[in-house]
Amino acid sequence: MYANPDAQKELNKCSLPENSSHFRSPSSALGIGKVISVSGPESGADDDVAFESAFGAIESRISCSEETLGVMEESQKQLIELIGRNEEKRLAIQGLWSQIEGLKKENRALLERNSKLMERQMRTTGSVNRTQSSSRPRSTGKSWEKENLLFVWAAQGFLFPSGLELLKCGENCCTGAVPPLVSTKSAIINACNHSTQRCSSLSRNMQSPSLTWAWRGILIVSVTLFQMCCSRELDANFSLQDRILRLPGQPQVSFQQFSGYITVDELKGRALFYYFAEAEFDPSTKPLVLWLNGGPGCSSVGVGAFSENGPFRPKGEVLVTNEYSWNKEANMLYLETPAGVGFSYSRDSSFYEGVNDRMTARDNLIFLQRWFTRFPHYKSRDLYIAGESYAGHYVPQLAKLMVEFNNKEKIFNLKGIALGNPVLEFSTDFNSRAEFFWSHGLISDSTYKIFTSACNYSRYVGEYYRGSLSPVCQRVMSQVTRETSRFVDKYDVTLDVCISSVLAQSAVLSPHQVTEHVDVCVEDETVSYLNRKDVQDSLHAHLSGVTKWTVCSSVLDYEVLNLEIPTINVVGSIVKAGIPVLVYSGDQDSVIPLTGSRTLVQKLAKEIGLKTTVPYRVWFEGEQVGGWTQVYGDILSFATIRGASHEAPFSQPERSLVLFRAFLQGRPLPETFT
């Protein structure tokens, strides 16, 4: 029931006879149009009387409905005041209210456009003469919205045979303003039922043979508008099921978070898990960024969201705020891909055998299409895709599919891609390790010589994964490993290793290791947090086919030799399609060193005929050098982040945020102290 007991009395005063069963089919706007117009156009002396009668009935229902909605809104305010001391519920209500107000604003714009359409239709049909038009106040603004709301209510008899479906849409469309709360659902159902009964009766009257074609047209267009409204509302309610009220140990925040599953293959039962943090300020004006970590097979939630550029980082039993979170600049969407990574799963475990880049790109595309169905208000936003490491394969391949899809039906508003320390071309990227080790003093001159002549790194990795490791490569790599030491973090050669996890660190830093990991100290915190039952419940996550959540998949058998497939040419096709590309490198990473990435970007610019528009120069973060940058054709950019590791946002968060902000805004990196 309502917080205000007068609500039910008001609803009862407005109720009409309940017999509306025959008014529940057909179930589409087209079908409704056929039912209403089946008798063809009518004319006669009764037209004016029918018009005035129908219009008067509408106005009386509007007045009654206004009273009901007013009482319900007042009840909602009282309810908010009653639970205002409960911070968690208050934030939940505020979030719902904000989302509904945004949808109402969109609906008002649609209603005004619809008003103009209907006025043109009335003039065309001539069913309303000039005298009637001049004696009747023009329906615009709020009055038009009220009239249209009654037609929308009338259409509910056709579209919603069940109370549950009525509730899903009625929470916003029917009641007009009241945010859905568990404690008021029964009252909302009552309100919607009363509204449906009133308007069903009204609409039966409007099926009179003497009803003019203009009013039939109005009802048809109104029902179409209703379908548009409620498709958004159903999707919005579905997204609300994914809303995170609060993560365990989380500090107070002003932005909304969502997480859950999107099914990408119903037949095989394959679903991908996502975590979505809306922008901290003005999310409705900020772009959408899809973030992908690499591996292949490592978690964008565990690495990206909770260790790098997300809003929080685990620390013991709690989460601490990341003051350089990328959701300060964008709405951040993190995807665990492919199935088998993190909380993502496949009911058919045979999928995990031989997953490749093509399969991953296809599932990622399906995910995004269906995610937009759940969050339709983000579909028109500027979209960026960013990622690091093996995402040098994931991101360009997904972007390429989007471009191809847009050539047939434009649904992706792709504005750019950003690649951090990416694998773009196997030989160039991996063989640049020798020079990095040598220039940083990690190997001797003699070892550098044999590492670049007798057996380079790309040859070693290729032989290792094919199970055909030659004696010479075995000998060279043993010498490299001995000199570099297993206990120097190859992802950041300046970083001290985590003493408490020496054995785990040793495993991570094995010479054939090509998958992505963060510092083990940080990784331990993330693994511990995401394996808590209360955390998984808050995330709407569950484990499937595994006993614990891991940073990188223990069940996925990825086609590692996809490493040898170059994607720099795919990046070129993205640039040719007019989409800006940023390649950036943490300059302390020896796994994918900056020298290889810089060489590949320079080569690509030359191949596609891009001239240098910003010569190689320093850029600044505050009063310090943030790194170096070069731009080609104002569309292809390369930048380094000084002092950063393989996971640049983890080790240099402030400089990474400066770079990210400049990329989204399409501005050059700062040339002077700021």
XYZ file of C-alpha atoms in Angstrom:
674
model
C 0.000 0.000 0.000
C 0.948 3.660 -0.197
C 2.655 5.655 2.522
C -0.318 8.000 2.133
C -3.593 6.088 2.849
C -5.578 8.585 0.739
C -4.046 7.117 -2.403
C -6.343 4.120 -2.560
C -9.408 6.327 -2.038
C -8.376 8.513 -4.953
C -7.854 5.475 -7.158
C -11.249 4.065 -6.202
C -12.928 7.351 -7.111
C -11.418 7.134 -10.599
C -12.215 3.472 -11.270
C -14.657 2.361 -13.950
C -16.257 -1.031 -14.735
C -13.714 -3.815 -14.924
C -15.024 -5.699 -17.942
C -12.253 -5.177 -20.497
C -11.345 -8.725 -21.451
C -12.273 -8.363 -25.121
C -9.965 -5.369 -25.324
C -6.768 -7.433 -24.993
C -6.043 -8.382 -28.608
C -4.415 -8.054 -31.076
C -0.995 -7.293 -29.601
C 0.531 -4.798 -31.996
C -0.062 -1.257 -33.164
C -0.764 -2.536 -36.685
C -3.380 -4.923 -35.351
C -5.016 -2.157 -33.335
C -5.160 0.009 -36.409
C -6.931 -2.746 -38.325
C -9.515 -3.243 -35.574
C -10.287 0.448 -35.254
C -10.405 1.237 -38.962
C -12.038 -1.946 -40.270
C -15.321 -0.200 -41.024
C -13.637 2.420 -43.214
C -14.020 6.209 -43.051
C -17.322 7.479 -41.743
C -18.967 10.854 -42.106
C -22.245 12.366 -41.030
C -24.026 14.706 -38.685
C -23.039 12.639 -35.677
C -19.302 13.293 -36.219
C -19.273 16.527 -34.248
C -21.225 15.014 -31.380
C -18.944 11.963 -31.292
C -15.878 14.163 -31.349
C -17.055 16.383 -28.489
C -18.169 13.365 -26.476
C -14.838 11.596 -26.871
C -12.870 14.746 -26.144
C -14.925 15.493 -23.035
C -14.411 11.958 -21.784
C -10.683 12.327 -22.247
C -10.537 15.602 -20.341
C -12.500 14.177 -17.418
C -10.138 11.218 -17.194
C -7.158 13.536 -17.383
C -8.410 15.485 -14.398
C -8.980 12.313 -12.410
C -5.622 10.901 -13.416
C -3.864 14.082 -12.386
C -5.287 13.734 -8.893
C -4.210 10.104 -8.688
C -0.698 10.783 -9.920
C -0.405 13.714 -7.560
C -1.310 11.547 -4.585
C 1.091 8.841 -5.694
C 3.951 11.301 -6.109
C 3.235 12.741 -2.677
C 3.204 9.218 -1.250
C 6.553 8.539 -2.855
C 8.059 11.659 -1.302
C 6.797 10.588 2.109
C 8.272 7.142 1.622
C 11.641 8.607 0.703
C 11.547 10.749 3.843
C 10.689 7.738 5.993
C 13.690 5.725 4.843
C 15.990 8.672 4.298
C 18.126 7.593 7.228
C 18.930 4.334 5.491
C 21.733 5.398 3.163
C 21.710 2.295 0.990
C 17.985 2.506 0.230
C 18.173 6.249 -0.245
C 20.899 5.878 -2.869
C 18.913 3.158 -4.607
C 15.824 5.368 -4.796
C 17.827 8.342 -6.009
C 19.393 6.239 -8.741
C 16.041 4.935 -9.926
C 14.501 8.370 -9.770
C 17.339 9.843 -11.842
C 17.031 7.168 -14.497
C 13.252 7.537 -14.731
C 13.469 11.323 -14.944
C 15.877 10.935 -17.861
C 13.487 8.603 -19.641
C 10.578 10.960 -18.994
C 12.566 13.775 -20.572
C 13.159 11.655 -23.667
C 9.482 10.722 -23.781
C 8.401 14.369 -23.630
C 10.491 15.119 -26.708
C 8.879 12.201 -28.523
C 5.432 13.352 -27.459
C 5.974 16.847 -28.827
C 7.125 15.458 -32.176
C 4.108 13.152 -32.127
C 1.850 16.135 -31.447
C 3.005 17.865 -34.618
C 2.475 14.695 -36.632
C -1.076 14.327 -35.362
C -1.937 17.955 -36.019
C -0.821 17.509 -39.633
C -2.923 14.367 -39.868
C -5.994 16.175 -38.535
C -5.568 18.981 -41.081
C -5.127 16.437 -43.899
C -8.213 14.367 -43.110
C -10.387 17.422 -42.596
C -12.258 15.634 -39.849
C -12.039 18.626 -37.575
C -13.299 21.861 -39.075
C -11.812 25.283 -38.502
C -14.533 26.250 -36.029
C -13.870 23.244 -33.831
C -10.118 23.805 -34.037
C -10.358 27.446 -33.028
C -12.759 26.792 -30.156
C -10.514 24.116 -28.707
C -7.254 25.031 -26.962
C -4.205 23.692 -28.788
C -2.737 20.601 -27.094
C 0.940 21.189 -26.587
C 3.443 20.773 -23.789
C 2.165 19.250 -20.597
C -1.514 19.187 -21.647
C -0.630 17.193 -24.742
C 1.407 14.770 -22.658
C -1.579 14.219 -20.359
C -3.890 13.514 -23.288
C -1.435 11.145 -24.859
C -0.933 9.374 -21.538
C -4.609 8.384 -21.575
C -4.292 6.896 -25.038
C -1.215 5.066 -23.840
C -3.181 3.672 -20.919
C -5.968 2.646 -23.297
C -3.489 0.676 -25.379
C -2.356 -1.337 -22.371
C -5.428 -3.537 -22.711
C -4.076 -4.740 -26.045
C -0.453 -5.125 -25.129
C -0.287 -6.520 -21.612
C -2.429 -9.564 -20.795
C -0.603 -10.359 -17.555
C -0.283 -8.349 -14.369
C 3.475 -9.002 -14.254
C 4.052 -7.521 -17.699
C 1.779 -4.637 -16.806
C 3.870 -3.985 -13.726
C 7.161 -4.044 -15.645
C 6.040 -1.349 -18.017
C 3.495 0.301 -15.765
C 6.042 1.258 -13.111
C 7.043 4.148 -15.330
C 4.696 4.359 -18.340
C 1.440 3.859 -16.476
C 2.071 5.752 -13.265
C 4.099 8.381 -15.068
C 6.421 9.384 -12.255
C 6.700 6.880 -9.441
C 10.016 5.012 -9.139
C 9.563 1.266 -8.606
C 10.133 0.004 -5.078
C 9.568 -3.505 -3.804
C 7.398 -2.208 -0.988
C 5.009 -0.419 -3.352
C 4.647 -2.936 -6.169
C 1.176 -4.056 -5.138
C 0.054 -0.450 -5.050
C 1.552 0.187 -8.473
C -0.298 -2.832 -9.874
C -3.529 -1.463 -8.414
C -2.864 1.932 -9.948
C -2.125 0.448 -13.355
C -5.143 -1.841 -13.224
C -7.443 1.078 -12.403
C -5.882 3.127 -15.165
C -6.293 0.287 -17.645
C -9.940 -0.230 -16.684
C -10.719 3.475 -17.063
C -9.035 3.813 -20.376
C -10.226 0.496 -21.776
C -13.784 1.729 -21.276
C -12.914 5.017 -22.928
C -11.320 3.290 -25.907
C -14.346 1.039 -26.426
C -16.412 4.217 -26.743
C -13.919 5.501 -29.286
C -14.513 2.495 -31.557
C -17.914 3.966 -32.460
C -18.535 3.979 -36.268
C -18.995 7.730 -36.099
C -15.491 8.268 -34.712
C -13.480 10.395 -37.119
C -10.386 9.147 -38.932
C -8.295 11.759 -37.166
C -8.934 10.263 -33.750
C -8.318 6.763 -35.078
C -4.983 7.951 -36.371
C -4.185 9.544 -33.036
C -4.806 6.285 -31.213
C -2.692 4.279 -33.671
C 0.262 6.658 -33.357
C -0.211 6.796 -29.593
C -0.012 3.021 -29.341
C 3.138 3.059 -31.458
C 4.594 5.644 -29.101
C 3.549 3.498 -26.171
C 5.395 0.512 -27.620
C 8.519 2.643 -28.038
C 8.185 3.924 -24.481
C 7.630 0.554 -22.941
C 10.348 -1.206 -24.908
C 12.714 1.276 -23.290
C 11.080 0.772 -19.919
C 11.269 -3.024 -20.085
C 14.942 -2.782 -21.025
C 15.502 -0.255 -18.255
C 13.854 -2.545 -15.718
C 16.009 -5.407 -16.952
C 19.103 -3.245 -16.458
C 17.846 -2.345 -12.981
C 18.055 -6.031 -12.088
C 21.795 -5.707 -12.764
C 22.185 -2.619 -10.612
C 24.690 -2.945 -7.773
C 23.304 -1.336 -4.646
C 26.678 -1.389 -2.944
C 29.757 -3.589 -3.059
C 30.985 -4.978 0.279
C 33.443 -2.543 1.847
C 32.715 0.095 -0.771
C 32.987 3.801 0.125
C 30.060 6.106 -0.617
C 29.885 7.141 -4.283
C 27.583 9.281 -6.412
C 27.583 7.115 -9.544
C 25.661 3.970 -10.421
C 27.182 0.520 -10.972
C 25.783 -2.489 -12.800
C 26.988 -6.029 -13.408
C 25.577 -9.243 -14.753
C 25.457 -11.591 -17.695
C 24.660 -11.193 -21.377
C 23.956 -14.442 -23.225
C 25.811 -14.600 -26.550
C 24.855 -18.155 -27.540
C 21.576 -19.618 -26.302
C 22.178 -23.026 -27.880
C 25.533 -23.593 -26.140
C 24.559 -21.642 -23.028
C 27.408 -19.159 -23.384
C 27.228 -15.943 -21.355
C 29.716 -13.130 -20.799
C 30.010 -11.254 -17.520
C 30.343 -7.480 -17.387
C 30.900 -4.764 -14.797
C 29.735 -1.253 -15.653
C 30.602 1.912 -13.721
C 28.800 5.005 -14.913
C 30.714 8.266 -15.030
C 31.239 9.940 -11.684
C 29.827 13.240 -12.948
C 27.244 13.913 -15.673
C 27.082 10.352 -17.050
C 24.441 11.407 -19.592
C 26.993 13.627 -21.352
C 29.996 11.295 -21.185
C 31.058 8.700 -23.789
C 30.944 4.943 -23.324
C 34.266 3.068 -23.174
C 34.516 -0.705 -23.478
C 37.676 -1.960 -21.744
C 39.267 -5.308 -22.598
C 42.276 -6.909 -20.950
C 44.333 -9.467 -22.792
C 46.015 -12.708 -21.875
C 44.606 -14.268 -23.861
C 42.229 -15.381 -21.149
C 42.672 -12.744 -18.421
C 39.928 -10.820 -16.657
C 39.014 -7.247 -17.517
C 37.115 -7.062 -14.225
C 39.938 -8.316 -12.017
C 42.798 -6.593 -13.853
C 41.190 -3.568 -15.501
C 38.387 -2.615 -13.112
C 39.854 -3.611 -9.736
C 43.594 -3.159 -10.336
C 44.005 -0.468 -12.978
C 41.508 2.170 -14.079
C 38.271 1.270 -12.276
C 36.722 3.262 -9.419
C 37.977 0.978 -6.606
C 40.895 -1.183 -5.561
C 40.685 -3.955 -2.955
C 42.620 -3.431 0.248
C 42.079 -6.105 2.836
C 38.370 -6.410 3.601
C 37.395 -3.115 1.979
C 37.589 -1.186 -1.269
C 39.484 2.085 -1.493
C 38.696 4.837 -3.970
C 40.902 5.162 -7.037
C 41.195 8.922 -7.368
C 42.403 8.520 -10.955
C 39.617 6.240 -12.103
C 38.743 6.527 -15.762
C 35.064 6.856 -14.899
C 35.882 10.482 -14.126
C 35.924 10.941 -17.903
C 33.680 8.184 -19.266
C 31.121 5.506 -18.552
C 33.359 2.436 -18.172
C 32.229 -1.021 -19.303
C 34.499 -3.973 -18.414
C 33.957 -7.312 -20.167
C 35.308 -10.723 -19.147
C 35.933 -12.390 -22.499
C 35.928 -15.014 -23.920
C 33.645 -17.417 -22.035
C 35.750 -19.283 -19.487
C 37.411 -16.091 -18.241
C 36.489 -14.883 -14.760
C 32.752 -15.239 -14.185
C 31.950 -15.734 -17.885
C 30.997 -19.295 -18.764
C 29.774 -21.820 -21.308
C 27.342 -24.588 -20.348
C 28.953 -26.607 -23.117
C 32.506 -27.074 -21.832
C 33.733 -28.203 -25.262
C 33.741 -24.511 -26.206
C 36.811 -23.987 -24.043
C 38.908 -26.196 -26.335
C 40.523 -24.247 -29.136
C 39.008 -20.794 -28.644
C 40.491 -18.336 -31.117
C 40.486 -14.655 -32.039
C 37.672 -15.006 -34.575
C 35.335 -16.642 -32.039
C 36.197 -14.054 -29.403
C 35.549 -11.111 -31.721
C 32.196 -12.561 -32.787
C 31.042 -13.091 -29.187
C 32.212 -9.611 -28.216
C 30.156 -8.100 -31.034
C 27.040 -10.044 -30.015
C 27.608 -9.017 -26.408
C 27.692 -5.334 -27.283
C 24.599 -5.551 -29.491
C 22.636 -7.186 -26.681
C 24.095 -4.931 -24.007
C 22.690 -1.971 -25.929
C 19.287 -3.652 -25.820
C 19.555 -3.729 -22.045
C 20.936 -0.172 -21.879
C 19.292 1.475 -24.922
C 20.041 5.017 -23.770
C 23.754 4.324 -24.397
C 23.298 3.170 -27.985
C 23.705 6.653 -29.459
C 26.657 7.616 -27.243
C 30.148 8.109 -28.573
C 31.769 4.690 -28.205
C 35.442 3.938 -27.653
C 37.169 0.588 -27.223
C 40.349 0.391 -25.178
C 42.538 -2.379 -23.869
C 46.063 -3.615 -23.393
C 48.435 -6.483 -24.096
C 46.649 -9.221 -26.080
C 43.765 -6.773 -26.485
C 45.987 -5.630 -29.351
C 44.172 -8.523 -31.038
C 40.782 -8.253 -29.327
C 40.179 -4.522 -29.847
C 41.098 -4.052 -33.543
C 39.277 -7.235 -34.552
C 36.119 -6.153 -32.718
C 36.370 -2.644 -34.184
C 36.716 -4.131 -37.673
C 33.524 -6.159 -37.193
C 31.737 -3.009 -36.007
C 32.823 -1.077 -39.092
C 31.638 -3.915 -41.337
C 28.334 -4.132 -39.460
C 27.826 -0.378 -39.715
C 28.173 -0.601 -43.502
C 24.913 -2.592 -43.483
C 23.139 -1.100 -40.480
C 24.747 1.620 -38.404
C 24.279 0.851 -34.729
C 27.789 1.395 -33.344
C 28.803 5.023 -32.862
C 32.491 4.088 -32.800
C 34.724 7.118 -32.294
C 38.135 5.629 -31.550
C 40.262 2.802 -30.166
C 43.171 2.909 -27.711
C 45.752 0.131 -27.357
C 48.147 -0.079 -24.400
C 51.399 -2.047 -24.753
C 49.613 -4.113 -27.415
C 50.604 -7.267 -29.269
C 50.316 -6.062 -32.872
C 52.946 -8.002 -34.784
C 54.525 -11.011 -33.113
C 58.105 -10.832 -34.387
C 58.581 -7.075 -34.018
C 56.961 -6.896 -30.584
C 58.683 -9.893 -29.020
C 62.104 -9.503 -30.576
C 62.379 -5.967 -29.214
C 62.767 -7.561 -25.772
C 66.452 -8.279 -26.380
C 67.264 -4.613 -26.937
C 65.194 -3.602 -23.909
C 66.984 -6.104 -21.626
C 70.379 -5.016 -22.912
C 69.705 -1.239 -22.767
C 68.442 -1.550 -19.175
C 71.447 -3.585 -18.073
C 69.514 -6.810 -17.517
C 71.711 -8.895 -19.872
C 75.354 -8.756 -20.909
C 76.739 -7.782 -24.316
C 77.547 -11.392 -25.174
C 74.066 -12.606 -24.251
C 72.494 -9.788 -26.274
C 74.486 -10.917 -29.288
C 73.301 -14.537 -29.201
C 69.765 -13.446 -28.241
C 69.545 -11.491 -31.503
C 71.366 -13.929 -33.771
C 71.343 -17.555 -32.583
C 67.743 -17.603 -31.265
C 65.522 -14.573 -30.908
C 62.498 -14.434 -28.647
C 59.796 -14.969 -31.281
C 61.529 -18.140 -32.438
C 61.791 -19.386 -28.863
C 58.077 -18.798 -28.100
C 56.997 -20.370 -31.394
C 59.075 -23.480 -30.781
C 57.955 -23.729 -27.170
C 54.230 -23.693 -27.951
C 54.668 -26.117 -30.835
C 56.485 -28.529 -28.535
C 59.632 -28.460 -30.664
C 62.107 -26.465 -28.578
C 65.552 -26.685 -30.188
C 68.737 -27.170 -28.116
C 70.129 -23.821 -29.243
C 67.009 -21.892 -28.160
C 66.928 -23.803 -24.895
C 70.539 -22.840 -24.254
C 70.061 -19.156 -25.173
C 66.956 -18.756 -23.037
C 68.596 -20.412 -20.056
C 71.358 -17.835 -20.248
C 68.881 -14.920 -20.616
C 66.854 -16.180 -17.646
C 69.919 -16.591 -15.483
C 71.058 -13.004 -16.116
C 67.684 -11.251 -15.933
C 66.659 -13.300 -12.860
C 63.232 -14.774 -12.343
C 62.667 -12.242 -9.586
C 62.733 -9.078 -11.663
C 59.239 -8.064 -12.717
C 59.341 -8.143 -16.513
C 56.141 -6.087 -16.624
C 57.939 -3.263 -14.806
C 61.685 -3.717 -14.497
C 61.898 -0.950 -11.869
C 59.276 -2.472 -9.555
C 60.210 -4.434 -6.438
C 58.575 -7.852 -6.431
C 56.076 -8.889 -3.801
C 58.090 -10.646 -1.088
C 55.054 -12.462 0.309
C 54.378 -14.144 -3.036
C 57.844 -15.037 -4.323
C 56.819 -18.482 -5.589
C 53.783 -17.131 -7.429
C 55.891 -14.314 -8.850
C 58.407 -16.866 -10.084
C 55.690 -18.751 -11.938
C 54.365 -15.574 -13.509
C 57.800 -14.594 -14.749
C 58.724 -17.843 -16.472
C 60.520 -17.114 -19.770
C 57.731 -18.435 -22.012
C 55.070 -16.429 -20.161
C 53.159 -14.297 -22.643
C 49.837 -13.834 -20.840
C 48.968 -10.759 -18.823
C 49.359 -10.361 -15.063
C 49.525 -7.444 -12.691
C 51.894 -7.198 -9.749
C 51.283 -10.284 -7.625
C 50.836 -8.215 -4.448
C 47.885 -6.437 -6.043
C 46.654 -9.614 -7.692
C 46.425 -11.378 -4.321
C 44.107 -8.659 -2.988
C 41.863 -8.843 -6.056
C 41.633 -12.641 -6.054
C 40.746 -12.672 -2.374
C 38.057 -10.012 -2.780
C 36.349 -11.459 -5.864
C 36.195 -14.940 -4.318
C 34.102 -13.715 -1.397
C 30.515 -14.983 -1.494
C 29.070 -11.616 -0.446
C 31.012 -9.882 -3.215
C 29.809 -12.348 -5.842
C 26.229 -11.916 -4.631
C 26.525 -8.137 -4.908
C 27.935 -8.496 -8.426
C 25.127 -10.911 -9.424
C 27.932 -13.318 -10.334
C 28.410 -17.042 -9.902
C 31.070 -19.625 -10.632
C 30.337 -22.143 -13.366
C 32.623 -25.102 -14.029
C 35.340 -23.787 -11.710
C 35.779 -23.749 -7.949
C 37.233 -20.234 -7.675
C 37.607 -17.002 -9.588
C 41.089 -16.491 -11.072
C 42.752 -13.546 -12.779
C 43.551 -15.647 -15.848
C 41.475 -18.643 -16.887
C 42.402 -22.140 -15.748
C 39.888 -23.845 -18.085
C 40.382 -21.969 -21.342
C 42.527 -23.629 -24.015
C 43.168 -20.635 -26.249
C 44.855 -20.969 -29.621
C 48.061 -19.334 -28.419
C 49.551 -19.426 -31.914
C 47.022 -16.757 -32.848
C 49.829 -14.626 -31.382
C 51.591 -14.992 -34.714
C 48.700 -13.462 -36.664
C 49.509 -9.759 -37.139
C 46.804 -7.225 -36.317
C 48.700 -4.081 -37.295
C 47.081 -4.377 -40.732
C 43.662 -4.484 -39.038
C 44.594 -1.291 -37.188
C 45.376 0.196 -40.597
C 41.899 -0.643 -41.872
C 40.388 1.059 -38.822
C 42.397 4.214 -39.526
C 41.347 4.124 -43.190
C 37.727 3.988 -42.033
C 38.293 7.371 -40.366
C 38.449 6.128 -36.779
C 41.228 7.603 -34.588
C 43.707 5.143 -33.089
C 46.009 5.659 -30.107
C 48.843 3.242 -29.326
C 50.506 3.911 -25.973
C 53.335 2.219 -24.077
C 54.434 2.132 -20.474
C 58.158 2.656 -20.943
C 59.253 0.233 -18.191
C 57.566 -2.806 -19.743
C 59.908 -5.445 -21.141
C 57.109 -7.830 -22.195
C 55.846 -5.620 -25.050
C 58.519 -2.897 -25.159
C 57.784 0.585 -26.461
C 60.423 0.301 -29.197
C 58.510 -2.434 -31.004
C 55.190 -0.578 -30.799
C 56.759 2.682 -31.961
C 58.383 0.951 -34.934
C 55.091 -0.650 -35.976
C 53.138 2.626 -35.756
C 55.771 4.473 -37.802
C 55.725 1.724 -40.424
C 51.927 1.734 -40.616
C 51.789 5.522 -41.039
C 54.211 5.280 -43.947
C 52.300 2.420 -45.597
C 48.950 4.233 -45.570
C 50.430 7.601 -46.490
C 50.025 9.524 -43.238
C 52.424 12.386 -42.689
C 53.671 13.492 -39.283
C 51.403 16.211 -37.899
C 52.913 16.329 -34.396
C 56.680 15.624 -34.374
C 58.124 13.468 -31.596
C 58.036 15.569 -28.416
C 57.553 15.406 -24.664
C 54.182 15.831 -23.016
C 53.511 16.914 -19.444
C 51.462 15.821 -16.476
C 51.456 18.646 -13.953
C 55.025 19.866 -13.652
C 56.610 16.591 -14.723
C 57.320 14.975 -18.071
C 54.519 12.481 -18.618
C 56.096 10.826 -21.645
C 56.690 11.321 -25.366
C 54.289 11.427 -28.290
C 54.066 11.582 -32.073
C 50.963 11.966 -34.265
C 50.405 11.020 -37.904
C 47.687 12.582 -40.030
C 45.836 13.754 -36.898
C 44.307 10.276 -36.681
C 47.075 7.819 -35.703
C 48.934 8.571 -32.460
C 51.740 7.002 -30.468
C 52.580 7.961 -26.882
C 54.724 6.687 -24.054
C 53.898 6.966 -20.359
C 57.030 7.672 -18.390
C 57.663 5.314 -15.496
C 54.715 3.083 -16.390
C 54.543 -0.697 -16.515
C 52.736 -3.098 -18.837
C 49.557 -2.085 -16.961
C 50.130 1.674 -17.185
C 47.002 2.774 -15.258
C 48.163 0.617 -12.324
C 51.689 1.999 -12.038
C 51.169 5.566 -13.341
C 47.476 6.285 -12.764
C 47.606 10.085 -12.971
C 49.611 10.195 -16.192
C 47.411 7.510 -17.706
C 44.305 9.557 -16.899
C 45.803 12.648 -18.567
C 46.459 10.583 -21.695
C 42.979 9.042 -21.631
C 41.277 12.428 -21.210
C 43.178 13.969 -24.115
C 42.292 11.038 -26.363
C 38.560 11.214 -25.613
C 38.502 14.975 -26.122
C 40.519 14.796 -29.338
C 43.061 17.227 -27.946
C 46.870 17.140 -28.091
C 48.716 16.051 -24.969
C 49.904 19.006 -22.831
C 53.009 20.649 -24.283
C 53.846 22.698 -21.187
C 53.627 22.513 -17.410
C 50.033 22.501 -16.181
